[in-house]
Short mmCIF file of C-alpha atoms (C1' of nucleotides) in Angstrom, two decimals:
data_model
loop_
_atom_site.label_atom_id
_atom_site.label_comp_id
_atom_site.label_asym_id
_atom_site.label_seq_id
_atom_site.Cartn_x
_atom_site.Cartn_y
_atom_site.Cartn_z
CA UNK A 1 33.06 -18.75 -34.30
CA UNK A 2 31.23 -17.54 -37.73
CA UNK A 3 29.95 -18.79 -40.03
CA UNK A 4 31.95 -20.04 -43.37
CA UNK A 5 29.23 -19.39 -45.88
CA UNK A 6 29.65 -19.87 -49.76
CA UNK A 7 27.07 -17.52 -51.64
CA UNK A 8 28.75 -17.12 -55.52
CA UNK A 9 25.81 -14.70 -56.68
CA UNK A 10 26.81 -12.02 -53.56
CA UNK A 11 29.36 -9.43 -52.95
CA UNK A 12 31.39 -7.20 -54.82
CA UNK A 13 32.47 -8.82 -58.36
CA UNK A 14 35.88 -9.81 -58.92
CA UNK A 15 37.41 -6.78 -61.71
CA UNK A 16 38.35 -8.63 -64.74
CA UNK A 17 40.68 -5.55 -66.01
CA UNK A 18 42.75 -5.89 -63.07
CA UNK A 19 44.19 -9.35 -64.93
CA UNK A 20 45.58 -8.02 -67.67
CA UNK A 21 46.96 -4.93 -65.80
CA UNK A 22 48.88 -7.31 -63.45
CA UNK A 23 50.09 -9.46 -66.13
CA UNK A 24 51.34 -6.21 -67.75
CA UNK A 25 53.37 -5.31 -64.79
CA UNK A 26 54.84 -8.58 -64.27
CA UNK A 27 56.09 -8.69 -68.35
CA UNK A 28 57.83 -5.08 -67.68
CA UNK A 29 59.51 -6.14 -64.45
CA UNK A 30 60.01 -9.24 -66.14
CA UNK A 31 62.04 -7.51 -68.98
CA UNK A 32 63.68 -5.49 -66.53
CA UNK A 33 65.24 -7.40 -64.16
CA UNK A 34 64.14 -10.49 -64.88
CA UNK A 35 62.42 -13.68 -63.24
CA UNK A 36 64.64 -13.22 -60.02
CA UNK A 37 65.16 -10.10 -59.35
CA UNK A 38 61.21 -9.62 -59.60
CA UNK A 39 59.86 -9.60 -56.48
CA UNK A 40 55.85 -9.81 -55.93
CA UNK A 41 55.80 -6.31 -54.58
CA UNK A 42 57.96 -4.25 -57.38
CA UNK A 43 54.56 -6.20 -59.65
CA UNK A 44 51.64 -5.15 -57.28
CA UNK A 45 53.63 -1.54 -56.77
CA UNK A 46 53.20 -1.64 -60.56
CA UNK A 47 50.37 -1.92 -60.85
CA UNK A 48 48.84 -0.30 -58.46
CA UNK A 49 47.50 -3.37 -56.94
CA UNK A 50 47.27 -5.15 -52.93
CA UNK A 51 49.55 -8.22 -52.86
CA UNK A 52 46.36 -9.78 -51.75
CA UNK A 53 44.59 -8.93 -55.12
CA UNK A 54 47.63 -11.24 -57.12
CA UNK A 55 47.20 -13.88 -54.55
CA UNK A 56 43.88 -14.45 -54.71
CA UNK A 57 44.47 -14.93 -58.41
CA UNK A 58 47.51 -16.79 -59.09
CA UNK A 59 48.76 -19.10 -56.29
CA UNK A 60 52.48 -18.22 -56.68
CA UNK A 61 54.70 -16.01 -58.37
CA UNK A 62 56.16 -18.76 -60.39
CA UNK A 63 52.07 -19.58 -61.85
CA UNK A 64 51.81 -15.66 -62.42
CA UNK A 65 54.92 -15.24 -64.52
CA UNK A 66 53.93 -18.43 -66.75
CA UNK A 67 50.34 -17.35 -67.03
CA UNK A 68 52.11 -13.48 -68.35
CA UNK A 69 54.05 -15.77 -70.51
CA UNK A 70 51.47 -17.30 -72.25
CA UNK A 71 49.12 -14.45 -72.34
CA UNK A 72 51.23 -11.93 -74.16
CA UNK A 73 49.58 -12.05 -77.63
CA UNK A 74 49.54 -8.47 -77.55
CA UNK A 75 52.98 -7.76 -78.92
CA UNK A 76 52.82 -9.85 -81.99
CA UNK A 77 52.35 -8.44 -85.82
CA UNK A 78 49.05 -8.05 -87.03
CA UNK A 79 49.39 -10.61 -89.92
CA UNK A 80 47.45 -8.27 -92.19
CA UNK A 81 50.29 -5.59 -92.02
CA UNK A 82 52.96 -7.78 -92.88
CA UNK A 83 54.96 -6.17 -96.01
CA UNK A 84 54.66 -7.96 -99.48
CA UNK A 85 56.85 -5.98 -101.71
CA UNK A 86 57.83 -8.29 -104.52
CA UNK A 87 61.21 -9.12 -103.07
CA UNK A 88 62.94 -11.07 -100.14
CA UNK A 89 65.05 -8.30 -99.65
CA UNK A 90 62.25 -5.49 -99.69
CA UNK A 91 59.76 -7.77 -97.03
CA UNK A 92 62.83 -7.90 -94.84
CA UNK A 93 63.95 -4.88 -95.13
CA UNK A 94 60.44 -3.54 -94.10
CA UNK A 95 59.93 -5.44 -90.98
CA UNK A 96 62.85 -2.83 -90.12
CA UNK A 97 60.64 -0.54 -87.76
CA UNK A 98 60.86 1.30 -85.14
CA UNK A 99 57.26 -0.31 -83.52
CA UNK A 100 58.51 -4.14 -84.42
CA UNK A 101 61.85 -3.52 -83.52
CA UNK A 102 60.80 -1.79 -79.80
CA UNK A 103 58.51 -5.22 -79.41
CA UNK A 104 60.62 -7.80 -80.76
CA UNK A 105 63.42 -5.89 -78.13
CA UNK A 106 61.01 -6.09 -75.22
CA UNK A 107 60.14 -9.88 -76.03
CA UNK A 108 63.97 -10.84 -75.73
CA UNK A 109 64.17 -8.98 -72.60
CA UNK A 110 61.80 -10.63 -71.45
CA UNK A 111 62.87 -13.89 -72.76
CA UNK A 112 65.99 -13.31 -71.25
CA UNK A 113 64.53 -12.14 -67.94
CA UNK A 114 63.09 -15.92 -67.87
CA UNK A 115 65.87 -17.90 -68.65
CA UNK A 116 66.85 -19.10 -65.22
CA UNK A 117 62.74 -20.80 -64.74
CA UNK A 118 63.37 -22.56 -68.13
CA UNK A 119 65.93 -25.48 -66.77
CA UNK A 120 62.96 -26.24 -64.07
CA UNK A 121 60.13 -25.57 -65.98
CA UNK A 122 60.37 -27.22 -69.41
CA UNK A 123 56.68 -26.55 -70.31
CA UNK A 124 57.33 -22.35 -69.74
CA UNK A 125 60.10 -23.45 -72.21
CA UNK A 126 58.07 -24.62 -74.85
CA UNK A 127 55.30 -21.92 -74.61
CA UNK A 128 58.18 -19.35 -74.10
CA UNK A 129 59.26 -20.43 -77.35
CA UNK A 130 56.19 -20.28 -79.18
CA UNK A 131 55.14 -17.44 -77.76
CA UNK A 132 58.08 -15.24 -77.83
CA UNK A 133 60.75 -16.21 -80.72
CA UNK A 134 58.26 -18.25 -83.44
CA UNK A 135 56.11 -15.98 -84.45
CA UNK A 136 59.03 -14.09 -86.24
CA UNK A 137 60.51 -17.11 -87.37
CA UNK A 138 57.33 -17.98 -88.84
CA UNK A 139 57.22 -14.35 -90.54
CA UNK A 140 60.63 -15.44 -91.97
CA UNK A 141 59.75 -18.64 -92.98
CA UNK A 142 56.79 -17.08 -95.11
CA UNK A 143 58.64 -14.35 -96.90
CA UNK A 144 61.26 -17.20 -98.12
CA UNK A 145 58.42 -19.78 -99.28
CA UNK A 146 56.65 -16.94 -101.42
CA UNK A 147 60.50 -15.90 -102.59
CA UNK A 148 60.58 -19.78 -103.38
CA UNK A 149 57.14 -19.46 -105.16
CA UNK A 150 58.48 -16.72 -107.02
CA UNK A 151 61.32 -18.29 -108.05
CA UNK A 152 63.75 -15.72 -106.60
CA UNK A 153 65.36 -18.19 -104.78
CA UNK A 154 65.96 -22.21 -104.98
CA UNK A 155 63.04 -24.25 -104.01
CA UNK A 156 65.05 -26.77 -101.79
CA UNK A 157 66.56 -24.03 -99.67
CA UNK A 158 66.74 -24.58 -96.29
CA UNK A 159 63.83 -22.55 -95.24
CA UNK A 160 63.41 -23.68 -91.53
CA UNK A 161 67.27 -22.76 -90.66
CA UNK A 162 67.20 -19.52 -92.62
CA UNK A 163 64.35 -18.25 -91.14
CA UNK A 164 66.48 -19.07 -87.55
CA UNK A 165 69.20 -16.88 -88.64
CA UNK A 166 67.92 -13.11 -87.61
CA UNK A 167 66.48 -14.53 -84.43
CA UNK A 168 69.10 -16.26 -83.10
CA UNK A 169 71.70 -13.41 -84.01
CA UNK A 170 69.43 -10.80 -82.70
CA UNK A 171 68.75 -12.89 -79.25
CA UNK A 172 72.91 -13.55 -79.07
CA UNK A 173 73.39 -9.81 -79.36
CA UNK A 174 70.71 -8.63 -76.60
CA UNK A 175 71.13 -11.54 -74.67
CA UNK A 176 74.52 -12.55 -74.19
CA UNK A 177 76.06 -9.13 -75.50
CA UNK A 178 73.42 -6.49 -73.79
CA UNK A 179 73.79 -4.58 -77.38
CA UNK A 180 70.92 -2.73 -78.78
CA UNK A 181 69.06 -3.90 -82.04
CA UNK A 182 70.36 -1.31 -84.48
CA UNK A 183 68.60 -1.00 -88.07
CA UNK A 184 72.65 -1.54 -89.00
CA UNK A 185 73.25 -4.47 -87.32
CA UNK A 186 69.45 -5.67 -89.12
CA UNK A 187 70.27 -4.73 -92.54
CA UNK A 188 73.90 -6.15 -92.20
CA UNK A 189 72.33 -9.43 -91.22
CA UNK A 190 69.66 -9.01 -94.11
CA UNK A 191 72.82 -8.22 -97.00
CA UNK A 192 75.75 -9.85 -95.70
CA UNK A 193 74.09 -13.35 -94.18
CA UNK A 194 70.87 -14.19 -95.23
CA UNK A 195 70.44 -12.79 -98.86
CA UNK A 196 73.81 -14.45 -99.67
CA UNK A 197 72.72 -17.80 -98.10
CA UNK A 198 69.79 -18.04 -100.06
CA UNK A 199 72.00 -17.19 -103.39
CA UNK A 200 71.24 -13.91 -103.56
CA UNK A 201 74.62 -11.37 -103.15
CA UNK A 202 75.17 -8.37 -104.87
CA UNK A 203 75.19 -10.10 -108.00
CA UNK A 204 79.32 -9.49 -108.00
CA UNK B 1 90.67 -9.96 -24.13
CA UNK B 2 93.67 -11.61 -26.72
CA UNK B 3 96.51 -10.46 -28.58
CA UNK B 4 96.09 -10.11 -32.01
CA UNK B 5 99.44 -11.53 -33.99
CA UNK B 6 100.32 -10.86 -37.62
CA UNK B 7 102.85 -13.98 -38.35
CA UNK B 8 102.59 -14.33 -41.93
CA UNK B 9 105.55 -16.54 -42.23
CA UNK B 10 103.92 -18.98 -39.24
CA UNK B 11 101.12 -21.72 -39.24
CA UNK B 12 99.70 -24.01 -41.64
CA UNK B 13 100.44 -22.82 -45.19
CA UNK B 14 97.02 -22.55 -47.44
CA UNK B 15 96.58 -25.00 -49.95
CA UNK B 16 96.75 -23.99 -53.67
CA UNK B 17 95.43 -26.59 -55.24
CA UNK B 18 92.03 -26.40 -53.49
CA UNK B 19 91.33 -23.00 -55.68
CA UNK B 20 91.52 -25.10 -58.83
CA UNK B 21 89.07 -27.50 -57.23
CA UNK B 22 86.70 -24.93 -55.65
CA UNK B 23 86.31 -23.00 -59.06
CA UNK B 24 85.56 -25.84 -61.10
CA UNK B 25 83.04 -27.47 -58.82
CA UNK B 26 81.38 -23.77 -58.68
CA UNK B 27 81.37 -23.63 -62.73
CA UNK B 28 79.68 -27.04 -62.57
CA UNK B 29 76.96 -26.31 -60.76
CA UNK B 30 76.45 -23.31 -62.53
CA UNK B 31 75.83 -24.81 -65.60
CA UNK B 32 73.70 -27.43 -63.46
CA UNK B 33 71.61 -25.32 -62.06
CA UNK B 34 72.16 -21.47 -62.92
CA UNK B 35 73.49 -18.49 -60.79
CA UNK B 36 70.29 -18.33 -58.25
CA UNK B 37 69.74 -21.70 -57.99
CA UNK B 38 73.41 -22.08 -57.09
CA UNK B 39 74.45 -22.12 -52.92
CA UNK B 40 77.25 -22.13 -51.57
CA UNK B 41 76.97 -25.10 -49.61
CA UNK B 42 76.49 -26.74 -53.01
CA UNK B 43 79.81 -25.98 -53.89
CA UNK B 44 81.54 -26.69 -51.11
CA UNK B 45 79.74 -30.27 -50.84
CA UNK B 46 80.75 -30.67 -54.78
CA UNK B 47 84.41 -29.58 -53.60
CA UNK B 48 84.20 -31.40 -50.59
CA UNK B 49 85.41 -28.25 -48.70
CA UNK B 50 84.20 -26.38 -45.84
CA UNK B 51 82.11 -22.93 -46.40
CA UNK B 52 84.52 -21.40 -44.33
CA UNK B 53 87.68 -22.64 -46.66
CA UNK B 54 85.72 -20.47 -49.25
CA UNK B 55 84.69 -17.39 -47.68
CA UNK B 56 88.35 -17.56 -46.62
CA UNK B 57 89.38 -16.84 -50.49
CA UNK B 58 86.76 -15.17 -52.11
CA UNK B 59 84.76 -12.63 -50.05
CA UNK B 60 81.26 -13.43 -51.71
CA UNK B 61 79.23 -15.80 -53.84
CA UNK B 62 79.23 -13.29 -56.46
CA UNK B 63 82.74 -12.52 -55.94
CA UNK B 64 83.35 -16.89 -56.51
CA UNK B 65 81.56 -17.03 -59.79
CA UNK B 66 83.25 -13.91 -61.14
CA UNK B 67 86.57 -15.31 -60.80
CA UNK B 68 85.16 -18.82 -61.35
CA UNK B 69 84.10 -17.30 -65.17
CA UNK B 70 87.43 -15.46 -65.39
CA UNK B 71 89.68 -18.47 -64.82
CA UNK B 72 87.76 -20.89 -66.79
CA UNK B 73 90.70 -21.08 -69.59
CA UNK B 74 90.95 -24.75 -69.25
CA UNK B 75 87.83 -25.39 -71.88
CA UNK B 76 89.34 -23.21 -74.49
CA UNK B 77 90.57 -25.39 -77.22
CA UNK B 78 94.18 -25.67 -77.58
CA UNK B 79 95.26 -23.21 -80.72
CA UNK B 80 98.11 -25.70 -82.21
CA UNK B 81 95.67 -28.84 -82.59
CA UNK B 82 93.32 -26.87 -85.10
CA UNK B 83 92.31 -28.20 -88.15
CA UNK B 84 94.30 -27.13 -91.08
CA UNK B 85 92.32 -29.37 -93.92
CA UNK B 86 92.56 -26.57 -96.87
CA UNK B 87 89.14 -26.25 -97.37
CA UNK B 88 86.68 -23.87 -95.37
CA UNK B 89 84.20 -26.55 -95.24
CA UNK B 90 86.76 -29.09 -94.22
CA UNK B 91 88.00 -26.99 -91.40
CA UNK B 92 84.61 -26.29 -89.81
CA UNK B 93 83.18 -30.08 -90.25
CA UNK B 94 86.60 -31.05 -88.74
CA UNK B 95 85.42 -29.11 -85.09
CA UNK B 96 82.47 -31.65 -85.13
CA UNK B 97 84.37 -33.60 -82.25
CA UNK B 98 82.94 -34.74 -79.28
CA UNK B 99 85.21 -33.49 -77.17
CA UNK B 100 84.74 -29.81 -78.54
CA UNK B 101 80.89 -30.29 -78.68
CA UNK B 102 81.06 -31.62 -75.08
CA UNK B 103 82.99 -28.48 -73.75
CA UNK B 104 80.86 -25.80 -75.89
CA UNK B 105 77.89 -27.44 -74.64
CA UNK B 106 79.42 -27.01 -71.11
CA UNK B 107 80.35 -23.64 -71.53
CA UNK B 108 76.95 -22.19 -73.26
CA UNK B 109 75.19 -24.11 -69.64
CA UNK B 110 77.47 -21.75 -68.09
CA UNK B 111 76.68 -18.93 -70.20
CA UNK B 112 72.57 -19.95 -69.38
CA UNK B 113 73.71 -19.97 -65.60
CA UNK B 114 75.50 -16.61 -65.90
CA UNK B 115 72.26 -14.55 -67.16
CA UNK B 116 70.66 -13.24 -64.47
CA UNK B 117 74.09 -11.74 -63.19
CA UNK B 118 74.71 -9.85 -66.79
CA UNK B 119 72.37 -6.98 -66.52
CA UNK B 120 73.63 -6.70 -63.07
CA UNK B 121 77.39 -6.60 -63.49
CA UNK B 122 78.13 -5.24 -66.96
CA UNK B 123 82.00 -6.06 -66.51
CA UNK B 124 81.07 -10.05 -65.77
CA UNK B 125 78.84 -9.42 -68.84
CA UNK B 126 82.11 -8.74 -70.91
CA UNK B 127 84.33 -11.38 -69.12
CA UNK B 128 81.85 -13.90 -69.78
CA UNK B 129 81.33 -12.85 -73.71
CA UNK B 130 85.39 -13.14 -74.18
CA UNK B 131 85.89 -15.77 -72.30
CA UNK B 132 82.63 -18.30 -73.43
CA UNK B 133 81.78 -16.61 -76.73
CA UNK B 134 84.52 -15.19 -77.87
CA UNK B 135 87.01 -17.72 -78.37
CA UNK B 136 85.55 -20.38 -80.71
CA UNK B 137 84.43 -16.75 -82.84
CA UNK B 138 88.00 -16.39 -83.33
CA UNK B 139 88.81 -20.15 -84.34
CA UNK B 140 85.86 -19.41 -87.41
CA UNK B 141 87.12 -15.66 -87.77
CA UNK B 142 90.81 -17.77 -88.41
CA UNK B 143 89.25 -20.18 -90.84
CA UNK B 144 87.37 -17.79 -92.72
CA UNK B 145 90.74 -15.74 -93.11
CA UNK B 146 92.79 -18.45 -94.64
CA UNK B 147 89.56 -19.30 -97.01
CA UNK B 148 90.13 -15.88 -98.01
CA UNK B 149 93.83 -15.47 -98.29
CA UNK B 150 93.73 -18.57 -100.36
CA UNK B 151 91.14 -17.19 -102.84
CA UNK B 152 88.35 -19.86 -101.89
CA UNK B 153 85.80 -17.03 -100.48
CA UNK B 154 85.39 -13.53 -101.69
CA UNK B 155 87.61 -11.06 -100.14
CA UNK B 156 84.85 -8.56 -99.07
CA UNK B 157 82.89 -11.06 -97.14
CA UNK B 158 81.95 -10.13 -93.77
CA UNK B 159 83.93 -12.17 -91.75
CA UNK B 160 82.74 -10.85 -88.36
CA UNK B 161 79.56 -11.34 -89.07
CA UNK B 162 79.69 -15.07 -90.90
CA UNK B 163 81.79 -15.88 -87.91
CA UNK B 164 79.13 -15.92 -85.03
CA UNK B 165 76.12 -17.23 -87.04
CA UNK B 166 77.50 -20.96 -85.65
CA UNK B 167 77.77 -19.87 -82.38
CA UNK B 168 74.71 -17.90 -82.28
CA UNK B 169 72.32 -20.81 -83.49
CA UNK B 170 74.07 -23.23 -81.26
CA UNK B 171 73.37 -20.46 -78.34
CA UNK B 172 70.03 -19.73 -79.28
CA UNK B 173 69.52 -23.62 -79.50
CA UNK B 174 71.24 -24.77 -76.13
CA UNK B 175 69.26 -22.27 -74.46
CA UNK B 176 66.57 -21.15 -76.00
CA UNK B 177 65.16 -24.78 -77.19
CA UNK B 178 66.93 -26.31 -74.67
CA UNK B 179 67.47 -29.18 -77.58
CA UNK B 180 71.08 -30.76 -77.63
CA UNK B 181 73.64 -29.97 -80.16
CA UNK B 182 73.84 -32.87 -82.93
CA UNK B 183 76.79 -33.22 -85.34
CA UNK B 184 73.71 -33.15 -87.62
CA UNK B 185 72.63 -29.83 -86.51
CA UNK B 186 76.04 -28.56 -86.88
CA UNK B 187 76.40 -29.63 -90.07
CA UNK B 188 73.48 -28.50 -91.17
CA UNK B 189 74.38 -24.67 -90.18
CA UNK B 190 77.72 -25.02 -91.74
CA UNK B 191 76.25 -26.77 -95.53
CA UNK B 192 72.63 -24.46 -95.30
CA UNK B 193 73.82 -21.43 -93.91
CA UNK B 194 77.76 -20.57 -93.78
CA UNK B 195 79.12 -21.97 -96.86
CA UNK B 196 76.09 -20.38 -99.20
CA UNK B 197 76.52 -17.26 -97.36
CA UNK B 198 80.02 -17.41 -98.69
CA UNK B 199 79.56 -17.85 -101.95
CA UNK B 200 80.51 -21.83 -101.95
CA UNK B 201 76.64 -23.82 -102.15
CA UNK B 202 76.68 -27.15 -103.62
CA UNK B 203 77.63 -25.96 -106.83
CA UNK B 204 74.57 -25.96 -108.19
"C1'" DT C 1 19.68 -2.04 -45.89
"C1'" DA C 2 21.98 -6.43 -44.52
"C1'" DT C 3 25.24 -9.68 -46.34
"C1'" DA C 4 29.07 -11.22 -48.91
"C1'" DT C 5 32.94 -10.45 -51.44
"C1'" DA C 6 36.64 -7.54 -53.93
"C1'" DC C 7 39.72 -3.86 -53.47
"C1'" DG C 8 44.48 -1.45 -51.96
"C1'" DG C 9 47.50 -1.20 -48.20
"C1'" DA C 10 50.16 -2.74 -44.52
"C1'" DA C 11 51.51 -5.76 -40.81
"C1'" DC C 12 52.75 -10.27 -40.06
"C1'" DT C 13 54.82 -15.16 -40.48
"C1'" DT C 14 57.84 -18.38 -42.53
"C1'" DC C 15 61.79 -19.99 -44.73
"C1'" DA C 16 65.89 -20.53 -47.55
"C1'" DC C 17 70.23 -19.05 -48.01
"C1'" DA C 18 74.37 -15.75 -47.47
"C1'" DG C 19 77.65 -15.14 -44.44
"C1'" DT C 20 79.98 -16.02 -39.48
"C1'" DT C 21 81.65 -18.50 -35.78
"C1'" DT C 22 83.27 -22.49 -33.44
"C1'" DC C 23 85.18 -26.89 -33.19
"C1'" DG C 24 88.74 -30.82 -33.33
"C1'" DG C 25 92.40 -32.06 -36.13
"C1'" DA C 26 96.34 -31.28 -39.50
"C1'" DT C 27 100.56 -28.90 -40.86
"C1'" DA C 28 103.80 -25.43 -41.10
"C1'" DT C 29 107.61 -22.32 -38.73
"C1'" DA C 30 110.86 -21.29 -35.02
"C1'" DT D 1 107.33 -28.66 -28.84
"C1'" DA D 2 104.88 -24.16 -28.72
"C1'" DT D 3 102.52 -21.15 -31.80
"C1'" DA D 4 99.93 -19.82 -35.69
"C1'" DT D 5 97.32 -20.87 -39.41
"C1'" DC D 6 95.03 -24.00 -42.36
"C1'" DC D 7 91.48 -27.65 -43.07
"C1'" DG D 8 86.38 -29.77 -43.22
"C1'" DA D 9 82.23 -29.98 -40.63
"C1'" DA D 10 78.50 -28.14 -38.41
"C1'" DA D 11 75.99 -24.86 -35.59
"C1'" DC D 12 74.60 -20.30 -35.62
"C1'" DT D 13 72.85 -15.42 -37.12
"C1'" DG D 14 70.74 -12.05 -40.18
"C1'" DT D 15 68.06 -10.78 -44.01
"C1'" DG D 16 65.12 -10.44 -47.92
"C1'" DA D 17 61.31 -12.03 -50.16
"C1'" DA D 18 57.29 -15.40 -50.69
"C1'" DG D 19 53.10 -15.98 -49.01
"C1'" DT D 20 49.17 -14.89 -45.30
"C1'" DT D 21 46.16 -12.22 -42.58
"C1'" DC D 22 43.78 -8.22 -41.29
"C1'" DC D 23 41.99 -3.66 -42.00
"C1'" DG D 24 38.91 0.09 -43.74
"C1'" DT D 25 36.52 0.87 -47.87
"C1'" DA D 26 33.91 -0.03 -52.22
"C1'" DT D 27 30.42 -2.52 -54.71
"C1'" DA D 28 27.54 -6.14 -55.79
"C1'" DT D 29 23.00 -9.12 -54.66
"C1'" DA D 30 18.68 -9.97 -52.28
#
DNA sequence: TATATACGGAACTTCACAGTTTCGGATATA
DNA sequence: TATATCCGAAACTGTGAAGTTCCGTATATA
């Protein structure tokens, strides 16, 4: 029988580092065979961490995979660097990366990878959301308003649904059709859907 | 030790119609409840069959759902009872029907359920793409034609392209958002989206 | 230097579900 | 009416993965 003691200030300090390296793990296996396929072990192999060390820091896998979720800041555009050429066409077309176009592919794997928790979880859902697919849109939505301000295009466009547009066609195509993003398939979007929906074809 | 008899012309004959009824209960809880959340005994309650009337015709679960996606023709809308209003815009407000909205919502829950099994099974991937996606693409690919041959649209418009922005939005909004399909929502895409992509805005 | 805790690794326990077998009853052929 | 197969229901078996415990070691406080 010994003694259950409680001393906070003693013993070896829990490494803070190891958080975001486990968190990193569970986003690639995430992306790569996604929420079910994942098993704790493929994560702690990963990272080159005990199964103990994830358990004594999330309770379950389902609370490490939504605390991955909402901690994965690090992909998204530095707001600084966004493009501001003097066109809709030109800010669009320069998003067209190799960098943004790697992340944005890795965040709809893993958004896809998480698509079976989403039914039972409808919080993940929302931050999922948020997290993963708005902050394009919201790039989107702020190349059309200065467009807008600039009276290239019509003030009462519809900016909310246009700025929907490449995310939802790009998340169809890796999703449902396992394609890869091509800078084609982006600049076909760019000239043959969005550009004429906001009025602005080839000026034929 | 017993003899073992081949009399295929003997015994009770297997029952056809319980295939039908088997495949449609899996399909519904599919959509209910996604691929991995799916068991077998769930399906066999929902078909009021016995596990063993199943592993009798299909040899797996995976095996099931495969041909459960590959026989699922019934949903497809019926070619000769499409709209024919001589307008584009006519034609695609006149698929705002409950009916159809009810079955592509059923069939994208399927598509949700189905995910997990894509990157797995690239074959199911295409079955379920021709058989989900594919056919209301081809109902807008068929509008968009006539619009064309009847000089309404531009001839060099990309009609592949225009013709999945509807379902890709309604995708990415079934199971992405996880918000419901409106008639409001639908015709929103189809005034803010596909007609000014096409060259035919509100006049303005 | 004694105590308490974190670490990675591995053995262990538990459990849900895929798949199998068995049953009593129904239905078909010969 | 004997035989063979089907049916739904339920008991059973096997397995993979979640979650727990234990180990030897490392590192922090007092």
């Amino acid at each position: 029988m010994t003694q259950l003691t409680d001393h906070p200030k003693l013993g070896r300090k829990r490494d803070p580092s190891r958080d975001g390296d486990i968190l990193d793990a569970a986003l690639d296996v995430l992306a790569e065979v996604g929420y079910e396929g994942m098993t704790i072990d493929m994560v702690a192999a990963r990272a080159k961490a005990g199964k103990a060390t994830l358990y004594r820091r999330w309770a379950s896998k389902e609370l490490l995979v939504i605390d991955a979720v909402a901690c994965m800041k690090q992909l998204d555009v530095d707001p600084a660097a966004l493009p501001d050429t003097g066109t809709l066409r030109g800010d669009l077309v320069a998003m067209i990366k190799p960098k943004a176009m790697e992340d944005g592919g890795k965040k709809l794997r893993i958004m896809a990878g998480l698509m079976s928790m989403l039914s039972r979880d409808p919080s993940l859902a929302e931050t999922a959301h948020s997290t993963i697919m708005e902050p394009r849109a919201a790039v989107n939505r702020m190349f059309l308003q200065r467009a807008i301000d600039r009276g290239e295009i019509a003030a009462d466009t519809d900016v909310d649904m246009i700025a929907q547009v490449g995310q939802s066609m790009a998340a169809y195509r890796t999703i449902m059709l396992r394609k890869p993003i091509t800078p084609e398939f982006l600049l076909s979007i760019i000239d043959n859907v969005i550009l004429p929906a906001v009025g602005l074809g080839p000026q034929k």
